[in-house]
Short mmCIF file of C-alpha atoms in Angstrom, two decimals:
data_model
loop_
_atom_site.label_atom_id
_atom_site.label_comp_id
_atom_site.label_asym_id
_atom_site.label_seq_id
_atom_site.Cartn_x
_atom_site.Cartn_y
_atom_site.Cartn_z
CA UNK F 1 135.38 116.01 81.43
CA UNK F 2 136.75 114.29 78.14
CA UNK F 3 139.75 115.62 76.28
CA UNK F 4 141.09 117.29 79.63
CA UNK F 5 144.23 114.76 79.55
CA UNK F 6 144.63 111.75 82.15
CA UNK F 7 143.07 112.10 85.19
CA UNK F 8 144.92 111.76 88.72
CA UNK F 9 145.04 108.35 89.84
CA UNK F 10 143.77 108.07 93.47
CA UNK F 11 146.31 106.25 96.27
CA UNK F 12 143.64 103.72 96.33
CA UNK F 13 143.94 103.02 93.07
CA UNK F 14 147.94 103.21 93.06
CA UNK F 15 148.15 100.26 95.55
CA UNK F 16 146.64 97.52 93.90
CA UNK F 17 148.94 98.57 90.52
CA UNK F 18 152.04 98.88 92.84
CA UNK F 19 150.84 95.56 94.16
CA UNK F 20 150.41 94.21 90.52
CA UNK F 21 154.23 95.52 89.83
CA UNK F 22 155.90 93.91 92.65
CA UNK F 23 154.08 90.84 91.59
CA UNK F 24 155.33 90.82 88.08
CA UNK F 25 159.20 92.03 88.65
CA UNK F 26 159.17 89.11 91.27
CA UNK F 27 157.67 86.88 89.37
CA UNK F 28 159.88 87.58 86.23
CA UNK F 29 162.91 87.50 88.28
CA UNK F 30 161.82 84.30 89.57
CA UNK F 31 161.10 82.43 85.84
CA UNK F 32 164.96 83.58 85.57
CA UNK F 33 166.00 81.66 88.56
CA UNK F 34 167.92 78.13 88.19
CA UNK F 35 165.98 75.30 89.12
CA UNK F 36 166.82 72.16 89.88
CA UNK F 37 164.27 68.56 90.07
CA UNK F 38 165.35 66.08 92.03
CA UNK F 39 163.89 62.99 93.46
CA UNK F 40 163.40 58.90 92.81
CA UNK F 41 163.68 57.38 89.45
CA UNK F 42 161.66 54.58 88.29
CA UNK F 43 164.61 52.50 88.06
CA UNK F 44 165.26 52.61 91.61
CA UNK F 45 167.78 55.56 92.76
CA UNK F 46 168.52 59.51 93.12
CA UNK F 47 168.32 61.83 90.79
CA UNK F 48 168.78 66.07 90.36
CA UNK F 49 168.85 67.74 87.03
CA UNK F 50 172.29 69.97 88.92
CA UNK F 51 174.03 66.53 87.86
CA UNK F 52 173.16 68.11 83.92
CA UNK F 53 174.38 71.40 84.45
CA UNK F 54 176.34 72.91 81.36
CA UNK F 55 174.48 70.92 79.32
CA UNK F 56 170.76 71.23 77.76
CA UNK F 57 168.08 69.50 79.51
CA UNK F 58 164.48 68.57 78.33
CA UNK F 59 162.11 67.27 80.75
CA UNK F 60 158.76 65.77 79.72
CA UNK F 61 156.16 65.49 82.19
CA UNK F 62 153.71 62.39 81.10
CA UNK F 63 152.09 59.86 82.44
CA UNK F 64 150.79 56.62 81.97
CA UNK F 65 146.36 57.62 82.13
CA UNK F 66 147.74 60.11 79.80
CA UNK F 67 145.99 59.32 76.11
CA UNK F 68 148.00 62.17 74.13
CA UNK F 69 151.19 61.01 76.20
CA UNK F 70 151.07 57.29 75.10
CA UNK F 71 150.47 58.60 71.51
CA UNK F 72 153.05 61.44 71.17
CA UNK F 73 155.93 59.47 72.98
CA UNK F 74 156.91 57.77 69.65
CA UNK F 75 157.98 61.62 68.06
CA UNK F 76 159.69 62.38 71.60
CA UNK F 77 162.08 59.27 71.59
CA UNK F 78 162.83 60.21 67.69
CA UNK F 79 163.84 63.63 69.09
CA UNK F 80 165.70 62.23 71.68
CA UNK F 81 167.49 59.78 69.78
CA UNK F 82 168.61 62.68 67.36
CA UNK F 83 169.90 65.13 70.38
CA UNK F 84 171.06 62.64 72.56
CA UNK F 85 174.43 62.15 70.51
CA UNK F 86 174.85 66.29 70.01
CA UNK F 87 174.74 66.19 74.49
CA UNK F 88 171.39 66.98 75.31
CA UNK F 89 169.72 65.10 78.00
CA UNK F 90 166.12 63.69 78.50
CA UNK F 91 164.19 63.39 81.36
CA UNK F 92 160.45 62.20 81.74
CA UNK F 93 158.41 62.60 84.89
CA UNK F 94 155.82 60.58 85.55
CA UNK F 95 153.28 62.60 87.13
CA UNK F 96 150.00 61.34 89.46
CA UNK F 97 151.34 58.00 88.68
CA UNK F 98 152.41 54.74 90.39
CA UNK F 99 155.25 52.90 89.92
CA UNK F 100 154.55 49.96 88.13
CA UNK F 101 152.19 51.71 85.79
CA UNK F 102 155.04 54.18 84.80
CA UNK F 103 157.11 51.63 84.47
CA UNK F 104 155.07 49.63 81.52
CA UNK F 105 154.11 52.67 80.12
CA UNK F 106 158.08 53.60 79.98
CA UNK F 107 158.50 49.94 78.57
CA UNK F 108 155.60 50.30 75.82
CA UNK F 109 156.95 53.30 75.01
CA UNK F 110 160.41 52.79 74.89
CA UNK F 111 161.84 55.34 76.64
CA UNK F 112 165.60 55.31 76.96
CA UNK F 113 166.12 58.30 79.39
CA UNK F 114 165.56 58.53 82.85
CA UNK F 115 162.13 58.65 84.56
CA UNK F 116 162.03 60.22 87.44
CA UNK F 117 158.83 59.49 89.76
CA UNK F 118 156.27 62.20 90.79
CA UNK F 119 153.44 60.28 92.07
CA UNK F 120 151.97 62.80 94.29
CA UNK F 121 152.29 66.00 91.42
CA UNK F 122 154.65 67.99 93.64
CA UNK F 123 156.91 68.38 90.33
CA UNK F 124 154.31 68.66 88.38
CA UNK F 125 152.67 71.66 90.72
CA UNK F 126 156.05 73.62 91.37
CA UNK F 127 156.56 73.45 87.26
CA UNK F 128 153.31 75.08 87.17
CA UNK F 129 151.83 72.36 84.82
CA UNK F 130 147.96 72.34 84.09
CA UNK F 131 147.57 69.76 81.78
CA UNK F 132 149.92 66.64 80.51
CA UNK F 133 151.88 66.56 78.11
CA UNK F 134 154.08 69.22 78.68
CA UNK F 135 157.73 69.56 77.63
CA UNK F 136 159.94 71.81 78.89
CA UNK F 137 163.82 72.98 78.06
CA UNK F 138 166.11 73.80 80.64
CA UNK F 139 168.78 75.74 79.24
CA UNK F 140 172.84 74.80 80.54
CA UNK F 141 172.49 77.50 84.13
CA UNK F 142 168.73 75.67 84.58
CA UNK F 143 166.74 78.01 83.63
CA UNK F 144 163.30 77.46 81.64
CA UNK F 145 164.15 78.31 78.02
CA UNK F 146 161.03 76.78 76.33
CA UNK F 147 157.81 75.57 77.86
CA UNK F 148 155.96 73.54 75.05
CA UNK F 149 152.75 72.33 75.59
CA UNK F 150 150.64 69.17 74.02
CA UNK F 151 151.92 66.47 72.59
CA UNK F 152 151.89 68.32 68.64
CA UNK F 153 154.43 71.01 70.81
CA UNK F 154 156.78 68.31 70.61
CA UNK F 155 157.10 68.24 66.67
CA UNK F 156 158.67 72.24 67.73
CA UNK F 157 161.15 70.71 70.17
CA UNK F 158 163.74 70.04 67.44
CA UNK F 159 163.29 73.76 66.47
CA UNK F 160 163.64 75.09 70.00
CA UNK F 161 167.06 73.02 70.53
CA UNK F 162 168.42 74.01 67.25
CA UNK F 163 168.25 77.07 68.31
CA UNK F 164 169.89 76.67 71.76
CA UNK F 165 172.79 74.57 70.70
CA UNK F 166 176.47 75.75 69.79
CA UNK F 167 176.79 77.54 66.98
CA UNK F 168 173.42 79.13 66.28
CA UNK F 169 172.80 82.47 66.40
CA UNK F 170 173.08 84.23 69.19
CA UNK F 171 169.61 86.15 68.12
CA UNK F 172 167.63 83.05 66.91
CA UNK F 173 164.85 82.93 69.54
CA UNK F 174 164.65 79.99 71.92
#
């Protein structure tokens, strides 16, 4: 009957939206959790982004097959360069990608910061990243404060840490 007001929802029909809740309130509270990467740069050695806590942290994942990468890497460095000296660190991972070819792409790209190897995508996959490039900003607990996808996402970066930085305000949005 229309117009009669809502009509009862059925407990078969409460489960899956209880189901869809739980899902949701875990998976916010989970976006809000620290994370940390860790694992073998290309230069040979350990890394973990914990070593960059208190401090801003933006992690590119690229990688060398990566057209857009190889083309947008020129406007990351120049936003690196710029942040680098206010304390915020860098970090590329090279996902799906072998050593030596990371390492000539990081070469022919200039990249100053640390690479950190992710041949088999394991980064890549637990950062929930479909497609390459994909910057992200980790904020000084460790906690995702910007995901920015493509390589024209990278022209917002400066924007993002701007914001983020000492002495902004505190209601600027990320």
């Amino acid at each position: 009957m229309l117009g009669a007001g809502p009509s009862p929802i059925s407990s078969s029909e409460r489960s899956p939206l209880e189901a869809f809740r739980r899902w949701l309130h875990a998976t916010a509270h989970a976006a809000a959790d620290p994370i940390t990467l860790q694992g073998r740069l290309l230069t040979g050695g350990s890394w973990s982004s914990a070593t960059t806590r208190g401090r801003l942290l933006v992690v590119t994942v690229t990688a060398s097959w990566c057209g857009p990468c190889r083309s947008g890497q020129g406007t990351l460095n120049h936003v690196a360069n710029a942040y680098q000296a206010k304390g915020v660190r860098f970090l590329a991972v090279a996902t799906q990608d072998t050593g030596p070819r990371a390492l000539a792409f990081a070469r022919t790209s200039r990249i100053t910061y640390p690479v950190l190897l992710d041949p088999s995508g394991t980064i890549a996959q637990r950062l929930q990243v479909t497609a390459v490039p994909v910057t992200f900003v980790l904020d000084r607990d460790g906690r995702i404060a910007a995901r920015l996808q493509g390589q024209s996402a990278r022209r917002m970066l400066s924007a993002r840490l701007d914001a983020l930085l000492p002495g902004k305000a505190a209601n600027q949005p990320p």
